[in-house]
Amino acid sequence: MDKSAPVTLEMVTSEIDRIFELQQQNQYKVGNTTVKERRAKLKKLEKALMETYKADIIQAGYDDFRKHEAEVMLTEIFPAITAIRHTSKNLGKWMRDEKVATPMAMFGFSSKIKYEPKGVVLIISPWNFAFNLSFIPLVAAIAAGNTVILKPSENTPNSARLIAKIINDLYDESEVAAIQGGVPETTELLKKPFNHIFFTGAPSIGKVVMKAAAEHLTSVSLELGGKSPTIVDETADVAAAAERIAWAKSMNNGQICIAPDYVYVHESVKEKFVTEYKKAITAMYGDNPKENDSYNRIVNDRHFRRLSSYMEDAVERNAKIEMGGQMDEKENYVAPTVVSNLGDDALLWREEIFGPILPIRTFTDIKEPVGYIQKGEKPLGLYVYSKNQQNIDYVNNNTRSGAIVVNYSATQYSNPNLPFGGSNNSGIGKGNGIFGFKAFSNAKGVQNHWAPIDGMKGFYPPYNKDKVGLIEKVVKWFA
Ligand code: NAD
């Protein structure tokens, strides 16, 4: 495309058509690459993230929402590098055909599973960890031998431009390409008969993606969000709980899909919890987080207004602001905030918060928070702070969620040996490590009849009494 001319939707659409066609033609060549060749592709990405583009990534994180260099390193670059190294190390094992047993009744056959690439795949990523949530699925898609079109989020334009630049620099567009844009461009992409779509974003948009995918019976991985509950019971180390929740709720300014969304705290430790939460915030961000460069901002005006409306609704309902509450629309600044005394119908209890505001409420019996969680959508993450194993087991066995973490929050994403993803409203399918590799692969059954004698012929028609007798014996002894 002529880089100086304004880009129209028609131009993007024809680019999509052209690249899609190119990738369809190239998919078998890419699909037949060796472990070594795929590792080399990942290595290029590792070098780009660790060396060539590291400073640009840090700058883009700051320009998009004042993200501190340390946090860009910790939450964008580090997870992507971990994924690359973990994948490179294990790829040989993952790609190998998996021998499986063959039932006795099928004597003469051998069987195995071949993890073949899905083909031409689409990755649609969100803005909140623009690099991490683009490159970790990309690593899995490349590892599985696919050609890839990646669409970064328009909400973090500096990061999106840089992601596209990195991809253009590292890969030929017939194997990996980036298409930039928002809803209209994504809508055009979704018209294509991709072989898999890996979408990360809101549950409402996940439904749009799944509907579009249904048109071509394209398989989907939907990494969605929602409200991740947290329970702090009376046996918990309250200071540690408050500190860890404050950390997970303030990092990225609370704009994390697995941030603790709200807290149910035992009545007997509520005051201590609030005191310790305040202490933890001060220890991390000082007395005035607005002036502290470790504290970033809400990504844009729309999301700022969304959070303001939640707070206005809370004030109208006579909520108690336990701490914070300050907002500055000029800077999209929202102070670390704790709010109590709100009913189920308050916006803070109904909507995914995705910001540094923490609604809390008290309980006296563990059945209360568990009953509340059971009534809602299945969360992506669930956190329980307790030293009482019975309570922990009760929560674990009587709730459904993508993951549960005991005595910490938002750490489940960081272990590539664990599947990451939700369940129903919080997601469909899993990513990370081998789970990401499998999401981008088709487990193909491969059977081979090797025996010189064809035992199956014994079951061929014409049928008669002897055959029925034989089949009866087979059902009895070999099924
Ligand atoms: P979003 O759903 O608004 O956007 C995600 C992507 O979808 C973007 O690339 C965007 O351009 C595209 N998109 C938006 N509207 C679309 C439409 N109508 N048609 C087609 N494409 C469209 O999400 P977001 O604001 O970027 O991220 C926040 C949400 O994502 C939260 O719900 C959060 O919990 C969730 N999230 C989940 C994970 C996870 O791994 N499960 C990670 C990060 C964020």
Coordinates of C-alpha atoms and ligand atoms in Angstrom, one line a residue:
M1 CA 0.0 0.0 0.0
D2 CA 1.1 3.6 -0.6
K3 CA 2.1 4.6 2.9
S4 CA 1.4 8.4 2.4
A5 CA -2.2 8.0 1.3
P6 CA -5.1 7.8 3.8
V7 CA -6.1 4.2 4.3
T8 CA -9.8 3.5 3.4
L9 CA -11.8 0.5 4.5
E10 CA -11.9 -0.6 0.8
M11 CA -8.1 -0.7 0.8
V12 CA -7.9 -2.7 4.0
T13 CA -10.5 -5.1 2.7
S14 CA -8.5 -5.7 -0.5
E15 CA -5.3 -6.1 1.6
I16 CA -7.2 -8.7 3.7
D17 CA -8.3 -10.6 0.6
R18 CA -4.8 -10.5 -0.9
I19 CA -3.0 -11.7 2.3
F20 CA -5.6 -14.3 3.1
E21 CA -5.3 -15.7 -0.4
L22 CA -1.5 -15.7 -0.1
Q23 CA -1.6 -17.5 3.2
Q24 CA -4.0 -20.1 2.0
Q25 CA -1.6 -20.9 -0.8
N26 CA 1.3 -21.0 1.6
Q27 CA -0.3 -22.9 4.4
Y28 CA 1.0 -26.4 3.5
K29 CA 4.6 -25.1 3.1
V30 CA 4.4 -23.5 6.6
G31 CA 2.5 -26.5 8.0
N32 CA 5.4 -28.8 6.9
T33 CA 8.1 -26.8 8.6
T34 CA 10.4 -28.7 11.0
V35 CA 10.8 -28.1 14.7
K36 CA 14.1 -26.3 13.9
E37 CA 12.4 -23.9 11.4
R38 CA 9.6 -23.1 13.8
R39 CA 12.1 -22.5 16.7
A40 CA 14.0 -20.1 14.4
K41 CA 10.8 -18.1 13.8
L42 CA 10.3 -17.9 17.6
K43 CA 13.9 -17.0 18.2
K44 CA 13.5 -14.0 15.8
L45 CA 10.6 -12.8 17.9
E46 CA 12.6 -13.3 21.2
K47 CA 15.4 -11.1 19.8
A48 CA 13.0 -8.4 18.7
L49 CA 11.3 -8.2 22.1
M50 CA 14.5 -8.5 24.2
E51 CA 16.8 -6.3 22.0
T52 CA 15.7 -4.6 18.8
Y53 CA 12.4 -3.3 19.9
K54 CA 12.6 -3.4 23.7
A55 CA 13.0 0.4 24.1
D56 CA 10.2 1.1 21.6
I57 CA 7.8 -1.3 23.4
I58 CA 8.6 0.5 26.7
Q59 CA 7.9 3.8 25.0
A60 CA 4.6 2.6 23.5
G61 CA 3.5 1.4 26.9
Y62 CA 4.1 4.8 28.4
D63 CA 2.6 6.7 25.4
D64 CA -0.6 4.6 25.5
F65 CA -1.4 4.8 29.2
R66 CA 1.6 5.9 31.2
K67 CA 2.7 2.4 31.9
H68 CA 6.0 2.3 33.9
E69 CA 9.0 0.7 32.3
A70 CA 9.1 -1.9 35.1
E71 CA 5.5 -2.9 34.5
V72 CA 6.0 -3.1 30.7
M73 CA 9.0 -5.5 31.3
L74 CA 7.1 -7.5 33.9
T75 CA 3.7 -7.8 32.2
E76 CA 4.4 -7.5 28.5
I77 CA 7.9 -8.7 27.7
F78 CA 8.6 -11.2 30.4
P79 CA 5.5 -13.3 29.8
A80 CA 6.1 -13.3 26.0
I81 CA 9.7 -14.4 26.5
T82 CA 8.6 -17.1 29.0
A83 CA 6.2 -18.4 26.3
I84 CA 8.8 -18.4 23.6
R85 CA 11.4 -20.3 25.7
H86 CA 8.9 -22.7 27.1
T87 CA 7.5 -23.4 23.6
S88 CA 10.9 -23.8 22.0
K89 CA 12.0 -26.2 24.7
N90 CA 9.0 -28.4 24.4
L91 CA 8.1 -28.1 20.8
G92 CA 9.8 -31.2 19.6
K93 CA 7.8 -33.3 22.1
W94 CA 4.5 -31.5 21.3
M95 CA 4.9 -31.9 17.5
R96 CA 5.8 -35.6 17.7
D97 CA 3.0 -38.0 16.6
E98 CA 1.4 -39.6 19.7
K99 CA 1.1 -43.4 19.5
V100 CA -2.1 -44.7 21.0
A101 CA -3.3 -48.3 21.7
T102 CA -5.5 -50.1 19.2
P103 CA -8.3 -52.4 20.6
M104 CA -7.8 -56.1 20.2
A105 CA -10.9 -56.4 18.0
M106 CA -9.0 -54.3 15.5
F107 CA -6.0 -56.5 15.3
G108 CA -3.9 -55.6 12.3
F109 CA -4.1 -51.8 12.7
S110 CA -1.8 -49.3 14.3
S111 CA -3.0 -45.9 15.5
K112 CA -1.5 -42.5 16.3
I113 CA -2.5 -38.9 16.7
K114 CA -0.9 -36.3 14.5
Y115 CA -1.2 -32.7 15.6
E116 CA -1.6 -31.0 12.3
P117 CA -1.9 -27.2 11.9
K118 CA -5.4 -25.8 11.7
G119 CA -4.3 -23.8 8.6
V120 CA -4.9 -20.1 8.2
V121 CA -5.7 -18.5 11.6
L122 CA -6.8 -15.1 12.9
I123 CA -5.7 -13.6 16.2
I124 CA -7.7 -10.7 17.6
S125 CA -6.1 -9.1 20.6
P126 CA -7.2 -6.6 23.2
W127 CA -5.4 -3.4 24.4
N128 CA -4.8 -4.0 28.1
F129 CA -1.6 -6.1 27.5
A130 CA -1.2 -5.3 23.9
F131 CA 2.1 -7.1 23.3
N132 CA 1.7 -10.0 25.7
L133 CA -1.8 -10.9 24.4
S134 CA -0.8 -10.6 20.8
F135 CA 2.5 -12.4 21.0
I136 CA 1.6 -15.3 23.3
P137 CA -1.1 -16.6 21.0
L138 CA 1.2 -15.8 18.0
V139 CA 3.9 -18.0 19.6
A140 CA 1.4 -20.9 19.9
A141 CA 0.0 -20.4 16.4
I142 CA 3.5 -20.4 14.8
A143 CA 4.6 -23.4 17.0
A144 CA 1.6 -25.3 15.7
G145 CA 2.6 -24.5 12.1
N146 CA -0.1 -22.1 11.0
T147 CA -0.1 -19.0 8.9
V148 CA -1.4 -16.1 10.9
I149 CA -3.2 -12.8 10.5
L150 CA -3.0 -10.8 13.7
K151 CA -5.3 -7.8 14.5
P152 CA -4.1 -5.7 17.4
S153 CA -6.4 -3.4 19.3
E154 CA -7.0 0.1 18.0
N155 CA -7.4 1.4 21.6
T156 CA -3.7 1.4 22.2
P157 CA -2.6 2.9 18.9
N158 CA 1.1 3.2 19.7
S159 CA 1.3 -0.4 20.7
A160 CA -0.8 -1.5 17.7
R161 CA 1.5 0.3 15.2
L162 CA 4.6 -1.2 16.8
I163 CA 3.2 -4.7 16.8
A164 CA 2.4 -4.4 13.1
K165 CA 5.9 -3.0 12.5
I166 CA 7.6 -5.9 14.4
I167 CA 5.6 -8.5 12.5
N168 CA 6.3 -6.9 9.1
D169 CA 9.9 -6.7 10.0
L170 CA 10.3 -10.3 11.2
Y171 CA 8.0 -12.3 8.9
D172 CA 6.9 -12.7 5.3
E173 CA 3.3 -11.7 5.0
S174 CA 2.5 -15.1 3.5
E175 CA 3.2 -16.7 6.9
V176 CA 2.5 -13.9 9.5
A177 CA 0.8 -10.6 8.8
A178 CA -0.7 -7.8 10.9
I179 CA -3.9 -5.9 9.9
Q180 CA -4.5 -2.8 11.9
G181 CA -7.9 -1.3 12.6
G182 CA -11.0 -1.2 14.7
V183 CA -14.5 -2.6 14.4
P184 CA -15.0 -2.1 10.6
E185 CA -11.7 -3.8 9.7
T186 CA -12.3 -6.6 12.2
T187 CA -15.8 -7.1 10.7
E188 CA -14.2 -7.5 7.3
L189 CA -11.6 -10.0 8.7
L190 CA -14.4 -12.0 10.3
K191 CA -16.0 -12.6 6.9
K192 CA -13.1 -14.8 5.8
P193 CA -13.2 -18.6 6.2
F194 CA -10.3 -18.8 8.7
N195 CA -9.5 -22.2 10.1
H196 CA -9.4 -20.9 13.6
I197 CA -10.0 -17.6 15.4
F198 CA -8.2 -16.9 18.7
F199 CA -10.1 -13.9 20.2
T200 CA -9.2 -12.1 23.5
G201 CA -11.6 -9.5 24.7
A202 CA -15.0 -8.8 26.2
P203 CA -17.7 -11.5 26.4
S204 CA -20.1 -9.3 24.4
I205 CA -17.7 -9.1 21.5
G206 CA -16.9 -12.8 21.9
K207 CA -20.5 -13.4 20.9
V208 CA -20.0 -11.3 17.7
V209 CA -16.9 -13.3 16.9
M210 CA -18.6 -16.6 17.5
K211 CA -21.6 -15.7 15.3
A212 CA -19.3 -14.7 12.5
A213 CA -17.2 -17.9 12.9
A214 CA -20.4 -20.0 12.8
E215 CA -20.9 -18.9 9.2
H216 CA -17.8 -20.9 8.1
L217 CA -17.9 -23.4 11.0
T218 CA -14.6 -21.9 12.1
S219 CA -13.4 -23.1 15.4
V220 CA -12.8 -20.5 18.1
S221 CA -10.8 -19.9 21.2
L222 CA -12.5 -17.1 23.2
E223 CA -10.4 -15.6 26.0
L224 CA -13.0 -13.5 27.7
G225 CA -13.4 -11.6 31.0
G226 CA -16.0 -10.8 33.5
K227 CA -16.0 -10.5 37.3
S228 CA -13.3 -12.4 39.2
P229 CA -14.5 -12.8 42.8
T230 CA -12.2 -12.8 45.9
I231 CA -13.0 -14.2 49.3
V232 CA -11.1 -13.4 52.4
D233 CA -12.2 -15.5 55.4
E234 CA -11.6 -15.0 59.1
T235 CA -8.6 -17.3 59.2
A236 CA -6.7 -15.5 56.4
D237 CA -3.5 -13.6 56.8
V238 CA -5.4 -10.4 56.3
A239 CA -2.4 -8.1 55.8
A240 CA -0.9 -10.4 53.1
A241 CA -4.3 -10.8 51.5
A242 CA -4.9 -7.0 51.4
E243 CA -1.4 -6.4 50.0
R244 CA -1.7 -9.0 47.3
I245 CA -5.2 -7.9 46.3
A246 CA -4.1 -4.3 46.2
W247 CA -1.2 -5.2 44.0
A248 CA -3.4 -7.2 41.6
K249 CA -6.1 -4.6 41.5
S250 CA -3.7 -1.7 40.8
M251 CA -1.3 -3.2 38.4
N252 CA -2.1 -1.9 34.9
N253 CA -4.5 0.3 36.7
G254 CA -6.8 -2.6 37.4
Q255 CA -7.3 -3.2 33.6
I256 CA -6.6 -6.9 33.9
C257 CA -9.0 -9.6 32.8
I258 CA -8.1 -11.6 36.0
A259 CA -7.9 -8.7 38.4
P260 CA -9.8 -9.4 41.6
D261 CA -13.0 -7.6 40.7
Y262 CA -14.7 -7.6 44.1
V263 CA -14.1 -8.9 47.6
Y264 CA -16.2 -10.7 50.1
V265 CA -14.5 -10.3 53.4
H266 CA -15.5 -11.9 56.7
E267 CA -17.2 -9.4 58.9
S268 CA -14.8 -9.9 61.8
V269 CA -11.8 -8.8 59.6
K270 CA -13.3 -6.2 57.4
E271 CA -11.9 -3.2 59.3
K272 CA -8.4 -4.7 59.4
F273 CA -8.7 -5.5 55.6
V274 CA -9.5 -1.9 54.7
T275 CA -6.7 -0.6 56.9
E276 CA -4.2 -3.0 55.4
Y277 CA -5.4 -2.3 51.9
K278 CA -4.7 1.4 52.5
K279 CA -1.3 0.6 53.9
A280 CA -0.4 -1.5 50.9
I281 CA -1.5 1.2 48.4
T282 CA 0.6 3.8 50.2
A283 CA 3.6 1.5 50.3
M284 CA 3.4 1.0 46.5
Y285 CA 2.2 4.4 45.3
G286 CA 2.8 6.8 48.2
D287 CA 0.2 9.2 49.6
N288 CA -0.7 10.7 46.3
P289 CA -0.8 8.0 43.5
K290 CA -1.6 10.7 40.9
E291 CA 1.9 12.0 41.3
N292 CA 3.5 8.6 41.4
D293 CA 5.0 7.3 38.2
S294 CA 4.4 3.7 39.1
Y295 CA 0.7 4.3 38.8
N296 CA -0.6 4.3 35.2
R297 CA -3.9 5.6 33.8
I298 CA -7.2 4.4 32.4
V299 CA -6.7 3.8 28.7
N300 CA -9.1 6.3 27.2
D301 CA -12.0 8.7 27.8
R302 CA -14.6 6.1 27.1
H303 CA -13.3 3.7 29.7
F304 CA -12.8 6.7 32.1
R305 CA -16.5 7.7 31.6
R306 CA -17.5 4.1 32.2
L307 CA -15.8 4.0 35.5
S308 CA -17.1 7.5 36.5
S309 CA -20.6 6.3 35.8
Y310 CA -20.1 3.3 38.2
M311 CA -18.9 5.7 40.9
E312 CA -21.7 8.2 40.4
D313 CA -24.2 5.2 40.6
A314 CA -22.4 4.1 43.8
V315 CA -22.7 7.6 45.4
E316 CA -26.4 7.9 44.5
R317 CA -26.9 4.6 46.3
N318 CA -25.2 5.9 49.4
A319 CA -22.2 3.7 49.2
K320 CA -19.4 4.2 51.7
I321 CA -16.2 5.3 50.1
E322 CA -13.7 3.5 52.3
M323 CA -10.7 5.0 50.5
G324 CA -9.9 7.0 47.3
G325 CA -12.7 8.0 45.1
Q326 CA -10.8 10.9 43.4
M327 CA -11.0 11.1 39.6
D328 CA -9.5 13.5 37.1
E329 CA -10.9 13.4 33.6
K330 CA -8.2 15.5 32.1
E331 CA -5.7 12.7 32.8
N332 CA -8.0 9.7 32.9
Y333 CA -6.9 9.3 36.5
V334 CA -8.9 7.1 38.9
A335 CA -7.5 6.8 42.4
P336 CA -7.2 3.4 44.1
T337 CA -10.6 3.1 45.6
V338 CA -12.5 0.9 48.0
V339 CA -16.3 1.0 48.2
S340 CA -18.6 -0.8 50.6
N341 CA -22.3 -0.8 51.4
L342 CA -23.7 -1.6 47.9
G343 CA -26.4 -4.0 46.9
D344 CA -26.4 -6.5 44.0
D345 CA -28.0 -4.0 41.6
A346 CA -25.2 -1.4 41.8
L347 CA -23.2 -1.0 38.6
L348 CA -20.0 -1.9 40.6
W349 CA -21.5 -5.3 41.4
R350 CA -23.2 -5.9 38.0
E351 CA -20.5 -4.9 35.5
E352 CA -16.9 -6.0 35.1
I353 CA -14.9 -3.1 36.6
F354 CA -11.6 -3.2 34.7
G355 CA -10.2 -0.4 36.8
P356 CA -8.7 0.3 40.3
I357 CA -12.1 0.4 42.1
L358 CA -12.7 -2.4 44.6
P359 CA -16.2 -3.0 45.9
I360 CA -16.3 -5.0 49.1
R361 CA -19.0 -6.6 51.3
T362 CA -19.0 -8.7 54.4
F363 CA -20.1 -12.2 55.1
T364 CA -20.4 -14.4 58.2
D365 CA -20.9 -17.8 56.5
I366 CA -18.8 -19.1 53.6
K367 CA -22.0 -20.3 52.0
E368 CA -22.9 -16.6 51.3
P369 CA -20.1 -15.7 48.9
V370 CA -20.3 -19.2 47.3
G371 CA -24.0 -18.9 46.8
Y372 CA -23.5 -15.4 45.2
I373 CA -20.8 -16.8 42.8
Q374 CA -23.0 -19.7 41.9
K375 CA -25.8 -17.3 40.8
G376 CA -23.6 -15.3 38.5
E377 CA -21.6 -16.1 35.3
K378 CA -18.7 -18.5 35.7
P379 CA -15.7 -16.3 36.4
L380 CA -12.3 -16.3 34.7
G381 CA -10.4 -16.3 38.0
L382 CA -11.5 -16.9 41.6
Y383 CA -9.3 -16.1 44.6
V384 CA -9.7 -17.4 48.1
Y385 CA -7.6 -16.2 51.1
S386 CA -7.8 -18.6 53.9
K387 CA -5.9 -21.0 56.2
N388 CA -9.0 -23.2 56.6
Q389 CA -8.7 -26.2 54.2
Q390 CA -12.3 -27.0 54.6
N391 CA -13.3 -23.5 53.5
I392 CA -10.9 -23.7 50.6
D393 CA -12.2 -27.1 49.5
Y394 CA -15.8 -25.9 49.9
V395 CA -15.2 -22.9 47.6
N396 CA -13.2 -25.0 45.1
N397 CA -15.8 -27.8 44.9
N398 CA -18.9 -25.6 44.8
T399 CA -17.9 -23.0 42.2
R400 CA -16.9 -23.2 38.6
S401 CA -14.3 -20.9 37.1
G402 CA -11.4 -20.8 34.6
A403 CA -8.9 -21.0 37.5
I404 CA -8.8 -20.8 41.3
V405 CA -5.8 -19.4 43.2
V406 CA -5.5 -19.9 46.9
N407 CA -3.8 -17.0 48.9
Y408 CA -2.8 -15.0 45.9
S409 CA -4.5 -13.2 43.0
A410 CA -3.9 -13.0 39.2
T411 CA -0.9 -15.2 39.2
Q412 CA -2.5 -18.2 37.3
Y413 CA -1.5 -16.7 33.9
S414 CA 2.2 -16.8 34.7
N415 CA 2.6 -20.6 34.8
P416 CA 2.8 -21.9 31.2
N417 CA 2.2 -25.5 32.5
L418 CA -1.4 -24.5 33.5
P419 CA -4.2 -24.1 31.0
F420 CA -5.4 -20.5 30.8
G421 CA -8.9 -19.5 29.9
G422 CA -12.4 -19.3 31.1
S423 CA -15.6 -21.4 31.1
N424 CA -18.7 -20.3 29.2
N425 CA -19.2 -16.6 29.7
S426 CA -15.5 -16.1 30.7
G427 CA -14.3 -18.1 27.7
I428 CA -14.2 -21.1 25.4
G429 CA -11.0 -23.1 25.0
K430 CA -7.6 -22.7 26.6
G431 CA -4.3 -21.0 25.8
N432 CA -0.7 -21.0 27.1
G433 CA 1.9 -23.7 26.7
I434 CA 0.8 -27.0 25.3
F435 CA -2.9 -25.8 25.6
G436 CA -2.2 -23.0 23.2
F437 CA -0.4 -25.4 20.8
K438 CA -3.4 -27.7 20.9
A439 CA -5.8 -24.9 20.4
F440 CA -4.1 -24.1 17.1
S441 CA -3.8 -27.7 16.1
N442 CA -6.2 -30.4 14.8
A443 CA -5.7 -33.7 16.6
K444 CA -5.9 -35.9 13.5
G445 CA -6.4 -39.6 14.0
V446 CA -4.1 -41.7 11.8
Q447 CA -4.7 -45.4 11.3
N448 CA -2.6 -47.8 9.4
H449 CA -3.6 -51.4 8.4
W450 CA -0.3 -53.2 8.4
A451 CA -1.2 -56.9 8.8
P452 CA -1.0 -59.3 5.8
I453 CA -4.3 -60.9 7.0
D454 CA -7.5 -58.8 7.0
G455 CA -9.3 -59.7 10.3
M456 CA -12.0 -57.1 9.6
K457 CA -13.3 -59.3 6.7
G458 CA -14.8 -61.6 9.3
F459 CA -17.4 -58.9 10.0
Y460 CA -18.3 -58.3 6.3
P461 CA -21.7 -59.4 4.9
P462 CA -23.3 -61.7 4.0
Y463 CA -24.5 -62.2 7.6
N464 CA -25.6 -65.5 8.9
K465 CA -25.9 -67.3 12.2
D466 CA -22.1 -68.0 12.5
K467 CA -21.3 -64.3 11.9
V468 CA -23.9 -63.3 14.6
G469 CA -22.2 -65.8 17.0
L470 CA -18.8 -64.4 16.2
I471 CA -19.9 -60.8 16.6
E472 CA -21.5 -61.7 20.0
K473 CA -18.2 -63.2 21.1
V474 CA -16.3 -60.1 20.0
V475 CA -18.8 -57.8 21.8
K476 CA -18.5 -60.0 24.9
W477 CA -14.7 -60.3 25.0
F478 CA -13.1 -57.5 23.0
A479 CA -15.4 -54.4 23.1
Ligands
NAD1 P1 -12.9 -5.7 23.3 O1 -13.7 -6.9 23.2 O2 -13.6 -4.4 23.2 O3 -11.8 -5.7 22.0 C1 -11.0 -6.8 21.7 C2 -10.8 -6.8 20.2 O4 -12.0 -7.0 19.6 C3 -10.1 -5.5 19.7 O5 -9.1 -5.9 18.8 C4 -11.3 -4.8 19.0 O6 -10.8 -4.1 17.8 C5 -12.2 -6.0 18.5 N1 -13.6 -5.6 18.5 C6 -14.2 -4.7 19.4 N2 -15.5 -4.6 19.0 C7 -15.7 -5.4 17.9 C8 -16.8 -5.7 17.1 N3 -18.0 -5.2 17.4 N4 -16.7 -6.6 16.1 C9 -15.5 -7.1 15.8 N5 -14.4 -6.8 16.6 C10 -14.5 -6.0 17.6 O7 -12.0 -5.8 24.6 P2 -10.9 -4.8 25.2 O8 -11.6 -3.6 25.6 O9 -9.8 -4.7 24.3 O10 -10.5 -5.7 26.4 C11 -11.3 -5.8 27.6 C12 -12.0 -7.0 27.7 O11 -11.2 -8.1 27.4 C13 -12.4 -7.3 29.2 O12 -13.7 -7.9 29.2 C14 -11.4 -8.3 29.7 O13 -11.8 -9.0 30.8 C15 -11.1 -9.1 28.4 N6 -9.8 -9.7 28.5 C16 -9.7 -11.0 28.6 C17 -8.4 -11.6 28.6 C18 -8.2 -13.1 28.7 O14 -7.1 -13.6 28.5 N7 -9.3 -13.9 29.0 C19 -7.3 -10.8 28.5 C20 -7.4 -9.5 28.4 C21 -8.7 -8.9 28.4

